[in-house]
JSON list of C-alpha atoms in Angstrom, two decimals:
[
{"chain": "A", "resi": 1, "resn": "UNK", "atom": "CA", "xyz": [2.93, -8.03, 12.86]},
{"chain": "A", "resi": 2, "resn": "UNK", "atom": "CA", "xyz": [0.62, -5.06, 12.40]},
{"chain": "A", "resi": 3, "resn": "UNK", "atom": "CA", "xyz": [-2.41, -6.41, 14.27]},
{"chain": "A", "resi": 4, "resn": "UNK", "atom": "CA", "xyz": [-4.51, -6.24, 11.10]},
{"chain": "A", "resi": 5, "resn": "UNK", "atom": "CA", "xyz": [-6.04, -9.59, 10.22]},
{"chain": "A", "resi": 6, "resn": "UNK", "atom": "CA", "xyz": [-7.73, -10.75, 7.04]},
{"chain": "A", "resi": 7, "resn": "UNK", "atom": "CA", "xyz": [-9.72, -13.82, 6.09]},
{"chain": "A", "resi": 8, "resn": "UNK", "atom": "CA", "xyz": [-9.63, -16.04, 4.23]},
{"chain": "A", "resi": 9, "resn": "UNK", "atom": "CA", "xyz": [-5.98, -16.37, 3.26]},
{"chain": "A", "resi": 10, "resn": "UNK", "atom": "CA", "xyz": [-6.68, -17.90, -0.12]},
{"chain": "A", "resi": 11, "resn": "UNK", "atom": "CA", "xyz": [-9.82, -18.26, -2.17]},
{"chain": "A", "resi": 12, "resn": "UNK", "atom": "CA", "xyz": [-10.68, -19.79, -5.52]},
{"chain": "A", "resi": 13, "resn": "UNK", "atom": "CA", "xyz": [-13.86, -18.69, -7.27]},
{"chain": "A", "resi": 14, "resn": "UNK", "atom": "CA", "xyz": [-15.44, -19.14, -10.67]},
{"chain": "A", "resi": 15, "resn": "UNK", "atom": "CA", "xyz": [-16.16, -16.29, -13.06]},
{"chain": "A", "resi": 16, "resn": "UNK", "atom": "CA", "xyz": [-19.56, -14.75, -12.35]},
{"chain": "A", "resi": 17, "resn": "UNK", "atom": "CA", "xyz": [-19.61, -15.71, -8.68]},
{"chain": "A", "resi": 18, "resn": "UNK", "atom": "CA", "xyz": [-19.61, -13.34, -5.72]},
{"chain": "A", "resi": 19, "resn": "UNK", "atom": "CA", "xyz": [-17.01, -13.13, -2.95]},
{"chain": "A", "resi": 20, "resn": "UNK", "atom": "CA", "xyz": [-16.75, -11.52, 0.50]},
{"chain": "A", "resi": 21, "resn": "UNK", "atom": "CA", "xyz": [-13.40, -10.75, 2.08]},
{"chain": "A", "resi": 22, "resn": "UNK", "atom": "CA", "xyz": [-13.01, -9.72, 5.71]},
{"chain": "A", "resi": 23, "resn": "UNK", "atom": "CA", "xyz": [-10.65, -7.49, 7.64]},
{"chain": "A", "resi": 24, "resn": "UNK", "atom": "CA", "xyz": [-10.18, -6.67, 11.31]},
{"chain": "A", "resi": 25, "resn": "UNK", "atom": "CA", "xyz": [-8.35, -3.43, 11.92]},
{"chain": "A", "resi": 26, "resn": "UNK", "atom": "CA", "xyz": [-5.58, -2.81, 14.40]},
{"chain": "A", "resi": 27, "resn": "UNK", "atom": "CA", "xyz": [-6.77, -1.87, 17.87]},
{"chain": "A", "resi": 28, "resn": "UNK", "atom": "CA", "xyz": [-7.50, 1.85, 18.05]},
{"chain": "A", "resi": 29, "resn": "UNK", "atom": "CA", "xyz": [-7.72, 2.28, 14.27]},
{"chain": "A", "resi": 30, "resn": "UNK", "atom": "CA", "xyz": [-11.05, 3.57, 12.95]},
{"chain": "A", "resi": 31, "resn": "UNK", "atom": "CA", "xyz": [-10.20, 3.81, 9.25]},
{"chain": "A", "resi": 32, "resn": "UNK", "atom": "CA", "xyz": [-9.92, 0.88, 6.86]},
{"chain": "A", "resi": 33, "resn": "UNK", "atom": "CA", "xyz": [-8.76, 1.04, 3.26]},
{"chain": "A", "resi": 34, "resn": "UNK", "atom": "CA", "xyz": [-8.88, -1.74, 0.69]},
{"chain": "A", "resi": 35, "resn": "UNK", "atom": "CA", "xyz": [-6.38, -2.27, -2.11]},
{"chain": "A", "resi": 36, "resn": "UNK", "atom": "CA", "xyz": [-6.04, -4.65, -5.04]},
{"chain": "A", "resi": 37, "resn": "UNK", "atom": "CA", "xyz": [-2.54, -5.76, -5.96]},
{"chain": "A", "resi": 38, "resn": "UNK", "atom": "CA", "xyz": [-2.06, -7.59, -9.23]},
{"chain": "A", "resi": 39, "resn": "UNK", "atom": "CA", "xyz": [1.08, -9.65, -9.69]},
{"chain": "A", "resi": 40, "resn": "UNK", "atom": "CA", "xyz": [4.14, -7.47, -10.25]},
{"chain": "A", "resi": 41, "resn": "UNK", "atom": "CA", "xyz": [2.30, -4.21, -9.60]},
{"chain": "A", "resi": 42, "resn": "UNK", "atom": "CA", "xyz": [1.83, -1.82, -6.73]},
{"chain": "A", "resi": 43, "resn": "UNK", "atom": "CA", "xyz": [-1.41, -1.85, -4.73]},
{"chain": "A", "resi": 44, "resn": "UNK", "atom": "CA", "xyz": [-4.32, 0.07, -6.22]},
{"chain": "A", "resi": 45, "resn": "UNK", "atom": "CA", "xyz": [-6.74, 1.92, -3.94]},
{"chain": "A", "resi": 46, "resn": "UNK", "atom": "CA", "xyz": [-10.30, 0.53, -4.04]},
{"chain": "A", "resi": 47, "resn": "UNK", "atom": "CA", "xyz": [-12.02, 2.49, -1.28]},
{"chain": "A", "resi": 48, "resn": "UNK", "atom": "CA", "xyz": [-11.77, 3.66, 2.30]},
{"chain": "A", "resi": 49, "resn": "UNK", "atom": "CA", "xyz": [-14.18, 3.42, 5.22]},
{"chain": "A", "resi": 50, "resn": "UNK", "atom": "CA", "xyz": [-14.27, 5.76, 8.19]},
{"chain": "A", "resi": 51, "resn": "UNK", "atom": "CA", "xyz": [-16.82, 5.38, 10.97]},
{"chain": "A", "resi": 52, "resn": "UNK", "atom": "CA", "xyz": [-18.96, 3.03, 8.86]},
{"chain": "A", "resi": 53, "resn": "UNK", "atom": "CA", "xyz": [-19.17, 5.38, 5.87]},
{"chain": "A", "resi": 54, "resn": "UNK", "atom": "CA", "xyz": [-17.37, 5.13, 2.52]},
{"chain": "A", "resi": 55, "resn": "UNK", "atom": "CA", "xyz": [-14.87, 7.96, 2.64]},
{"chain": "A", "resi": 56, "resn": "UNK", "atom": "CA", "xyz": [-13.26, 7.84, -0.79]},
{"chain": "A", "resi": 57, "resn": "UNK", "atom": "CA", "xyz": [-13.15, 5.53, -3.76]},
{"chain": "A", "resi": 58, "resn": "UNK", "atom": "CA", "xyz": [-10.64, 4.68, -6.46]},
{"chain": "A", "resi": 59, "resn": "UNK", "atom": "CA", "xyz": [-11.30, 3.79, -10.07]},
{"chain": "A", "resi": 60, "resn": "UNK", "atom": "CA", "xyz": [-13.18, 0.54, -9.47]},
{"chain": "A", "resi": 61, "resn": "UNK", "atom": "CA", "xyz": [-16.67, -0.38, -10.77]},
{"chain": "A", "resi": 62, "resn": "UNK", "atom": "CA", "xyz": [-19.74, -0.53, -8.50]},
{"chain": "A", "resi": 63, "resn": "UNK", "atom": "CA", "xyz": [-19.57, -4.31, -8.32]},
{"chain": "A", "resi": 64, "resn": "UNK", "atom": "CA", "xyz": [-16.83, -3.67, -5.76]},
{"chain": "A", "resi": 65, "resn": "UNK", "atom": "CA", "xyz": [-18.61, -2.67, -2.55]},
{"chain": "A", "resi": 66, "resn": "UNK", "atom": "CA", "xyz": [-17.86, -2.66, 1.12]},
{"chain": "A", "resi": 67, "resn": "UNK", "atom": "CA", "xyz": [-19.04, -2.28, 4.66]},
{"chain": "A", "resi": 68, "resn": "UNK", "atom": "CA", "xyz": [-17.55, -1.17, 7.93]},
{"chain": "A", "resi": 69, "resn": "UNK", "atom": "CA", "xyz": [-18.99, -2.32, 11.24]},
{"chain": "A", "resi": 70, "resn": "UNK", "atom": "CA", "xyz": [-19.20, -0.50, 14.59]},
{"chain": "A", "resi": 71, "resn": "UNK", "atom": "CA", "xyz": [-16.08, -2.33, 15.80]},
{"chain": "A", "resi": 72, "resn": "UNK", "atom": "CA", "xyz": [-14.29, -0.93, 12.68]},
{"chain": "A", "resi": 73, "resn": "UNK", "atom": "CA", "xyz": [-13.87, -4.31, 11.02]},
{"chain": "A", "resi": 74, "resn": "UNK", "atom": "CA", "xyz": [-14.70, -4.28, 7.35]},
{"chain": "A", "resi": 75, "resn": "UNK", "atom": "CA", "xyz": [-15.84, -6.39, 4.42]},
{"chain": "A", "resi": 76, "resn": "UNK", "atom": "CA", "xyz": [-15.07, -6.14, 0.72]},
{"chain": "A", "resi": 77, "resn": "UNK", "atom": "CA", "xyz": [-17.68, -7.63, -1.60]},
{"chain": "A", "resi": 78, "resn": "UNK", "atom": "CA", "xyz": [-17.08, -8.29, -5.28]},
{"chain": "A", "resi": 79, "resn": "UNK", "atom": "CA", "xyz": [-19.99, -9.34, -7.49]},
{"chain": "A", "resi": 80, "resn": "UNK", "atom": "CA", "xyz": [-19.92, -10.89, -10.95]},
{"chain": "A", "resi": 81, "resn": "UNK", "atom": "CA", "xyz": [-16.28, -11.93, -10.65]},
{"chain": "A", "resi": 82, "resn": "UNK", "atom": "CA", "xyz": [-14.09, -11.55, -13.72]},
{"chain": "A", "resi": 83, "resn": "UNK", "atom": "CA", "xyz": [-10.80, -13.27, -14.48]},
{"chain": "A", "resi": 84, "resn": "UNK", "atom": "CA", "xyz": [-8.98, -9.93, -14.06]},
{"chain": "A", "resi": 85, "resn": "UNK", "atom": "CA", "xyz": [-10.17, -9.77, -10.45]},
{"chain": "A", "resi": 86, "resn": "UNK", "atom": "CA", "xyz": [-7.55, -12.39, -9.61]},
{"chain": "A", "resi": 87, "resn": "UNK", "atom": "CA", "xyz": [-5.17, -10.55, -7.29]},
{"chain": "A", "resi": 88, "resn": "UNK", "atom": "CA", "xyz": [-3.98, -10.06, -3.73]},
{"chain": "A", "resi": 89, "resn": "UNK", "atom": "CA", "xyz": [-6.55, -8.02, -1.80]},
{"chain": "A", "resi": 90, "resn": "UNK", "atom": "CA", "xyz": [-5.05, -5.97, 0.98]},
{"chain": "A", "resi": 91, "resn": "UNK", "atom": "CA", "xyz": [-6.72, -4.26, 3.86]},
{"chain": "A", "resi": 92, "resn": "UNK", "atom": "CA", "xyz": [-4.94, -1.40, 5.64]},
{"chain": "A", "resi": 93, "resn": "UNK", "atom": "CA", "xyz": [-5.96, 0.28, 8.85]},
{"chain": "A", "resi": 94, "resn": "UNK", "atom": "CA", "xyz": [-5.06, 3.67, 10.25]},
{"chain": "A", "resi": 95, "resn": "UNK", "atom": "CA", "xyz": [-6.16, 6.00, 13.01]},
{"chain": "A", "resi": 96, "resn": "UNK", "atom": "CA", "xyz": [-7.95, 9.29, 12.63]},
{"chain": "A", "resi": 97, "resn": "UNK", "atom": "CA", "xyz": [-5.05, 11.50, 13.70]},
{"chain": "A", "resi": 98, "resn": "UNK", "atom": "CA", "xyz": [-2.52, 9.84, 11.36]},
{"chain": "A", "resi": 99, "resn": "UNK", "atom": "CA", "xyz": [-4.87, 8.40, 8.77]},
{"chain": "A", "resi": 100, "resn": "UNK", "atom": "CA", "xyz": [-2.22, 8.49, 6.05]},
{"chain": "A", "resi": 101, "resn": "UNK", "atom": "CA", "xyz": [0.07, 6.08, 7.92]},
{"chain": "A", "resi": 102, "resn": "UNK", "atom": "CA", "xyz": [-1.45, 2.80, 6.87]},
{"chain": "A", "resi": 103, "resn": "UNK", "atom": "CA", "xyz": [-0.67, -0.64, 8.21]},
{"chain": "A", "resi": 104, "resn": "UNK", "atom": "CA", "xyz": [-1.48, -3.64, 6.07]},
{"chain": "A", "resi": 105, "resn": "UNK", "atom": "CA", "xyz": [-2.92, -7.02, 6.86]},
{"chain": "A", "resi": 106, "resn": "UNK", "atom": "CA", "xyz": [-1.49, -10.20, 5.33]},
{"chain": "A", "resi": 107, "resn": "UNK", "atom": "CA", "xyz": [-3.90, -10.09, 2.39]},
{"chain": "A", "resi": 108, "resn": "UNK", "atom": "CA", "xyz": [-6.30, -12.48, 0.72]},
{"chain": "A", "resi": 109, "resn": "UNK", "atom": "CA", "xyz": [-5.16, -14.16, -2.49]},
{"chain": "A", "resi": 110, "resn": "UNK", "atom": "CA", "xyz": [-8.18, -14.45, -4.81]},
{"chain": "A", "resi": 111, "resn": "UNK", "atom": "CA", "xyz": [-8.02, -16.63, -7.90]},
{"chain": "A", "resi": 112, "resn": "UNK", "atom": "CA", "xyz": [-10.87, -16.46, -10.40]},
{"chain": "A", "resi": 113, "resn": "UNK", "atom": "CA", "xyz": [-11.09, -19.33, -12.89]},
{"chain": "B", "resi": 1, "resn": "UNK", "atom": "CA", "xyz": [2.63, 9.91, -17.39]},
{"chain": "B", "resi": 2, "resn": "UNK", "atom": "CA", "xyz": [2.07, 7.59, -14.46]},
{"chain": "B", "resi": 3, "resn": "UNK", "atom": "CA", "xyz": [1.36, 9.22, -11.11]},
{"chain": "B", "resi": 4, "resn": "UNK", "atom": "CA", "xyz": [4.19, 7.52, -9.23]},
{"chain": "B", "resi": 5, "resn": "UNK", "atom": "CA", "xyz": [7.15, 6.07, -11.08]},
{"chain": "B", "resi": 6, "resn": "UNK", "atom": "CA", "xyz": [9.94, 3.83, -9.92]},
{"chain": "B", "resi": 7, "resn": "UNK", "atom": "CA", "xyz": [12.60, 1.80, -11.69]},
{"chain": "B", "resi": 8, "resn": "UNK", "atom": "CA", "xyz": [11.36, -1.79, -11.67]},
{"chain": "B", "resi": 9, "resn": "UNK", "atom": "CA", "xyz": [14.85, -3.19, -11.19]},
{"chain": "B", "resi": 10, "resn": "UNK", "atom": "CA", "xyz": [16.11, -5.55, -10.17]},
{"chain": "B", "resi": 11, "resn": "UNK", "atom": "CA", "xyz": [18.66, -3.44, -8.39]},
{"chain": "B", "resi": 12, "resn": "UNK", "atom": "CA", "xyz": [21.54, -5.58, -7.22]},
{"chain": "B", "resi": 13, "resn": "UNK", "atom": "CA", "xyz": [24.02, -4.39, -4.59]},
{"chain": "B", "resi": 14, "resn": "UNK", "atom": "CA", "xyz": [26.70, -6.28, -2.64]},
{"chain": "B", "resi": 15, "resn": "UNK", "atom": "CA", "xyz": [26.27, -6.84, 1.07]},
{"chain": "B", "resi": 16, "resn": "UNK", "atom": "CA", "xyz": [27.44, -3.84, 3.06]},
{"chain": "B", "resi": 17, "resn": "UNK", "atom": "CA", "xyz": [26.92, -1.36, 0.22]},
{"chain": "B", "resi": 18, "resn": "UNK", "atom": "CA", "xyz": [24.45, 1.53, 0.04]},
{"chain": "B", "resi": 19, "resn": "UNK", "atom": "CA", "xyz": [21.28, 0.82, -1.91]},
{"chain": "B", "resi": 20, "resn": "UNK", "atom": "CA", "xyz": [19.62, 3.86, -3.49]},
{"chain": "B", "resi": 21, "resn": "UNK", "atom": "CA", "xyz": [15.98, 3.66, -4.52]},
{"chain": "B", "resi": 22, "resn": "UNK", "atom": "CA", "xyz": [14.28, 6.45, -6.42]},
{"chain": "B", "resi": 23, "resn": "UNK", "atom": "CA", "xyz": [10.72, 7.60, -6.98]},
{"chain": "B", "resi": 24, "resn": "UNK", "atom": "CA", "xyz": [9.14, 10.46, -8.89]},
{"chain": "B", "resi": 25, "resn": "UNK", "atom": "CA", "xyz": [5.56, 11.67, -8.69]},
{"chain": "B", "resi": 26, "resn": "UNK", "atom": "CA", "xyz": [3.45, 13.81, -10.95]},
{"chain": "B", "resi": 27, "resn": "UNK", "atom": "CA", "xyz": [0.99, 15.60, -8.66]},
{"chain": "B", "resi": 28, "resn": "UNK", "atom": "CA", "xyz": [2.55, 18.74, -7.18]},
{"chain": "B", "resi": 29, "resn": "UNK", "atom": "CA", "xyz": [-0.05, 18.98, -4.41]},
{"chain": "B", "resi": 30, "resn": "UNK", "atom": "CA", "xyz": [1.05, 15.68, -2.87]},
{"chain": "B", "resi": 31, "resn": "UNK", "atom": "CA", "xyz": [1.33, 16.00, 0.89]},
{"chain": "B", "resi": 32, "resn": "UNK", "atom": "CA", "xyz": [3.07, 12.98, 2.32]},
{"chain": "B", "resi": 33, "resn": "UNK", "atom": "CA", "xyz": [5.36, 10.25, 1.11]},
{"chain": "B", "resi": 34, "resn": "UNK", "atom": "CA", "xyz": [6.03, 6.72, 2.22]},
{"chain": "B", "resi": 35, "resn": "UNK", "atom": "CA", "xyz": [8.30, 3.78, 1.60]},
{"chain": "B", "resi": 36, "resn": "UNK", "atom": "CA", "xyz": [6.97, 0.26, 2.06]},
{"chain": "B", "resi": 37, "resn": "UNK", "atom": "CA", "xyz": [8.94, -2.96, 1.93]},
{"chain": "B", "resi": 38, "resn": "UNK", "atom": "CA", "xyz": [7.25, -6.04, 0.52]},
{"chain": "B", "resi": 39, "resn": "UNK", "atom": "CA", "xyz": [8.78, -9.47, 0.75]},
{"chain": "B", "resi": 40, "resn": "UNK", "atom": "CA", "xyz": [7.69, -11.99, -1.86]},
{"chain": "B", "resi": 41, "resn": "UNK", "atom": "CA", "xyz": [4.26, -13.38, -0.99]},
{"chain": "B", "resi": 42, "resn": "UNK", "atom": "CA", "xyz": [3.81, -10.98, 1.92]},
{"chain": "B", "resi": 43, "resn": "UNK", "atom": "CA", "xyz": [1.97, -7.69, 2.43]},
{"chain": "B", "resi": 44, "resn": "UNK", "atom": "CA", "xyz": [3.63, -4.25, 2.36]},
{"chain": "B", "resi": 45, "resn": "UNK", "atom": "CA", "xyz": [5.31, -3.09, 5.57]},
{"chain": "B", "resi": 46, "resn": "UNK", "atom": "CA", "xyz": [5.69, 0.64, 6.31]},
{"chain": "B", "resi": 47, "resn": "UNK", "atom": "CA", "xyz": [9.36, 1.48, 6.86]},
{"chain": "B", "resi": 48, "resn": "UNK", "atom": "CA", "xyz": [9.60, 5.26, 6.37]},
{"chain": "B", "resi": 49, "resn": "UNK", "atom": "CA", "xyz": [7.38, 8.30, 6.10]},
{"chain": "B", "resi": 50, "resn": "UNK", "atom": "CA", "xyz": [8.47, 11.82, 5.15]},
{"chain": "B", "resi": 51, "resn": "UNK", "atom": "CA", "xyz": [6.42, 15.00, 4.97]},
{"chain": "B", "resi": 52, "resn": "UNK", "atom": "CA", "xyz": [8.81, 17.90, 4.44]},
{"chain": "B", "resi": 53, "resn": "UNK", "atom": "CA", "xyz": [11.78, 18.62, 2.21]},
{"chain": "B", "resi": 54, "resn": "UNK", "atom": "CA", "xyz": [15.11, 17.28, 3.30]},
{"chain": "B", "resi": 55, "resn": "UNK", "atom": "CA", "xyz": [16.38, 14.08, 4.85]},
{"chain": "B", "resi": 56, "resn": "UNK", "atom": "CA", "xyz": [14.87, 11.83, 7.48]},
{"chain": "B", "resi": 57, "resn": "UNK", "atom": "CA", "xyz": [16.97, 9.10, 9.05]},
{"chain": "B", "resi": 58, "resn": "UNK", "atom": "CA", "xyz": [15.80, 5.99, 10.89]},
{"chain": "B", "resi": 59, "resn": "UNK", "atom": "CA", "xyz": [18.49, 3.45, 11.63]},
{"chain": "B", "resi": 60, "resn": "UNK", "atom": "CA", "xyz": [20.01, 2.26, 8.37]},
{"chain": "B", "resi": 61, "resn": "UNK", "atom": "CA", "xyz": [17.30, 3.97, 6.33]},
{"chain": "B", "resi": 62, "resn": "UNK", "atom": "CA", "xyz": [17.31, 7.56, 5.07]},
{"chain": "B", "resi": 63, "resn": "UNK", "atom": "CA", "xyz": [14.42, 9.06, 3.14]},
{"chain": "B", "resi": 64, "resn": "UNK", "atom": "CA", "xyz": [15.02, 12.16, 1.06]},
{"chain": "B", "resi": 65, "resn": "UNK", "atom": "CA", "xyz": [12.32, 14.46, -0.30]},
{"chain": "B", "resi": 66, "resn": "UNK", "atom": "CA", "xyz": [12.57, 17.25, -2.85]},
{"chain": "B", "resi": 67, "resn": "UNK", "atom": "CA", "xyz": [9.11, 18.64, -3.57]},
{"chain": "B", "resi": 68, "resn": "UNK", "atom": "CA", "xyz": [10.39, 21.13, -6.16]},
{"chain": "B", "resi": 69, "resn": "UNK", "atom": "CA", "xyz": [11.78, 18.24, -8.21]},
{"chain": "B", "resi": 70, "resn": "UNK", "atom": "CA", "xyz": [8.88, 15.93, -7.24]},
{"chain": "B", "resi": 71, "resn": "UNK", "atom": "CA", "xyz": [11.37, 13.34, -6.16]},
{"chain": "B", "resi": 72, "resn": "UNK", "atom": "CA", "xyz": [11.68, 11.07, -3.16]},
{"chain": "B", "resi": 73, "resn": "UNK", "atom": "CA", "xyz": [14.39, 8.54, -2.48]},
{"chain": "B", "resi": 74, "resn": "UNK", "atom": "CA", "xyz": [15.32, 5.86, 0.01]},
{"chain": "B", "resi": 75, "resn": "UNK", "atom": "CA", "xyz": [18.89, 5.03, 0.96]},
{"chain": "B", "resi": 76, "resn": "UNK", "atom": "CA", "xyz": [19.69, 1.79, 2.74]},
{"chain": "B", "resi": 77, "resn": "UNK", "atom": "CA", "xyz": [23.12, 1.79, 4.35]},
{"chain": "B", "resi": 78, "resn": "UNK", "atom": "CA", "xyz": [25.07, -1.38, 5.13]},
{"chain": "B", "resi": 79, "resn": "UNK", "atom": "CA", "xyz": [22.67, -3.43, 3.00]},
{"chain": "B", "resi": 80, "resn": "UNK", "atom": "CA", "xyz": [21.97, -6.94, 4.22]},
{"chain": "B", "resi": 81, "resn": "UNK", "atom": "CA", "xyz": [20.63, -9.97, 2.33]},
{"chain": "B", "resi": 82, "resn": "UNK", "atom": "CA", "xyz": [17.51, -9.65, 4.49]},
{"chain": "B", "resi": 83, "resn": "UNK", "atom": "CA", "xyz": [16.86, -6.29, 2.80]},
{"chain": "B", "resi": 84, "resn": "UNK", "atom": "CA", "xyz": [16.19, -8.14, -0.46]},
{"chain": "B", "resi": 85, "resn": "UNK", "atom": "CA", "xyz": [12.57, -7.28, -1.24]},
{"chain": "B", "resi": 86, "resn": "UNK", "atom": "CA", "xyz": [10.42, -5.03, -3.39]},
{"chain": "B", "resi": 87, "resn": "UNK", "atom": "CA", "xyz": [10.33, -1.43, -2.21]},
{"chain": "B", "resi": 88, "resn": "UNK", "atom": "CA", "xyz": [7.13, 0.48, -2.89]},
{"chain": "B", "resi": 89, "resn": "UNK", "atom": "CA", "xyz": [6.96, 4.25, -2.98]},
{"chain": "B", "resi": 90, "resn": "UNK", "atom": "CA", "xyz": [3.57, 5.67, -2.00]},
{"chain": "B", "resi": 91, "resn": "UNK", "atom": "CA", "xyz": [2.30, 9.22, -2.27]},
{"chain": "B", "resi": 92, "resn": "UNK", "atom": "CA", "xyz": [-0.67, 10.68, -0.45]},
{"chain": "B", "resi": 93, "resn": "UNK", "atom": "CA", "xyz": [-2.30, 13.59, -2.21]},
{"chain": "B", "resi": 94, "resn": "UNK", "atom": "CA", "xyz": [-4.36, 14.88, 0.68]},
{"chain": "B", "resi": 95, "resn": "UNK", "atom": "CA", "xyz": [-4.48, 14.77, 4.45]},
{"chain": "B", "resi": 96, "resn": "UNK", "atom": "CA", "xyz": [-7.08, 12.03, 4.65]},
{"chain": "B", "resi": 97, "resn": "UNK", "atom": "CA", "xyz": [-5.45, 8.98, 3.11]},
{"chain": "B", "resi": 98, "resn": "UNK", "atom": "CA", "xyz": [-8.06, 8.76, 0.38]},
{"chain": "B", "resi": 99, "resn": "UNK", "atom": "CA", "xyz": [-5.74, 9.49, -2.47]},
{"chain": "B", "resi": 100, "resn": "UNK", "atom": "CA", "xyz": [-2.96, 7.08, -1.71]},
{"chain": "B", "resi": 101, "resn": "UNK", "atom": "CA", "xyz": [-1.08, 6.11, -4.85]},
{"chain": "B", "resi": 102, "resn": "UNK", "atom": "CA", "xyz": [1.60, 3.44, -5.00]},
{"chain": "B", "resi": 103, "resn": "UNK", "atom": "CA", "xyz": [4.36, 3.09, -7.52]},
{"chain": "B", "resi": 104, "resn": "UNK", "atom": "CA", "xyz": [5.04, -0.26, -9.18]},
{"chain": "B", "resi": 105, "resn": "UNK", "atom": "CA", "xyz": [7.93, -1.02, -6.83]},
{"chain": "B", "resi": 106, "resn": "UNK", "atom": "CA", "xyz": [11.66, -1.61, -7.24]},
{"chain": "B", "resi": 107, "resn": "UNK", "atom": "CA", "xyz": [13.02, -5.08, -6.62]},
{"chain": "B", "resi": 108, "resn": "UNK", "atom": "CA", "xyz": [16.23, -4.97, -4.57]},
{"chain": "B", "resi": 109, "resn": "UNK", "atom": "CA", "xyz": [18.61, -7.89, -4.37]},
{"chain": "B", "resi": 110, "resn": "UNK", "atom": "CA", "xyz": [21.47, -7.75, -1.85]},
{"chain": "B", "resi": 111, "resn": "UNK", "atom": "CA", "xyz": [24.14, -10.23, -2.77]},
{"chain": "B", "resi": 112, "resn": "UNK", "atom": "CA", "xyz": [26.12, -11.95, 0.05]}
]
């Protein structure tokens, strides 16, 4: 167990809807990164938050947005859901001095129908 | 050319054998390298990190890095059926974790 928690575990949404996924980072970790993992592929970097600011972004459209709160927990919001958004969404936390050593939560499985 | 490449497998080895997993990357400025293990239906688990050329050993695992050849590998000695999983190679291109790129993973099957 990494101490990183995510909610919900599973979610089913309809195309065009909006979704919010949540992540609580491991104690002492101030950096949260979000990844999308499609079936049979490696995780793809969405964005990273450090001290409540977006600190880097992958090749994802603006309808993917996020927040980080003062307690370092984070949200991922996806608007106008598309069928291709169906995936496992992973949150990873890390600490400032070893930010590249990332520890993953259990993930949220999103299905868009 | 993909940024991080791995053989998709499956790689099958008998119990007790050495499993060898390979990964190549395209960006020469990459700084740090990681191996994650992912069981089916679970999230990735960090098992090894390596930052400089050479070998790094941790228990039954040995990571090997050759920056000149842009190649990183993971050896698993005395493979056990519980090692059966997908192994993801990840490369970080800076010191801030913002350019973290994963390979597609290699599926390892250890046969009893």
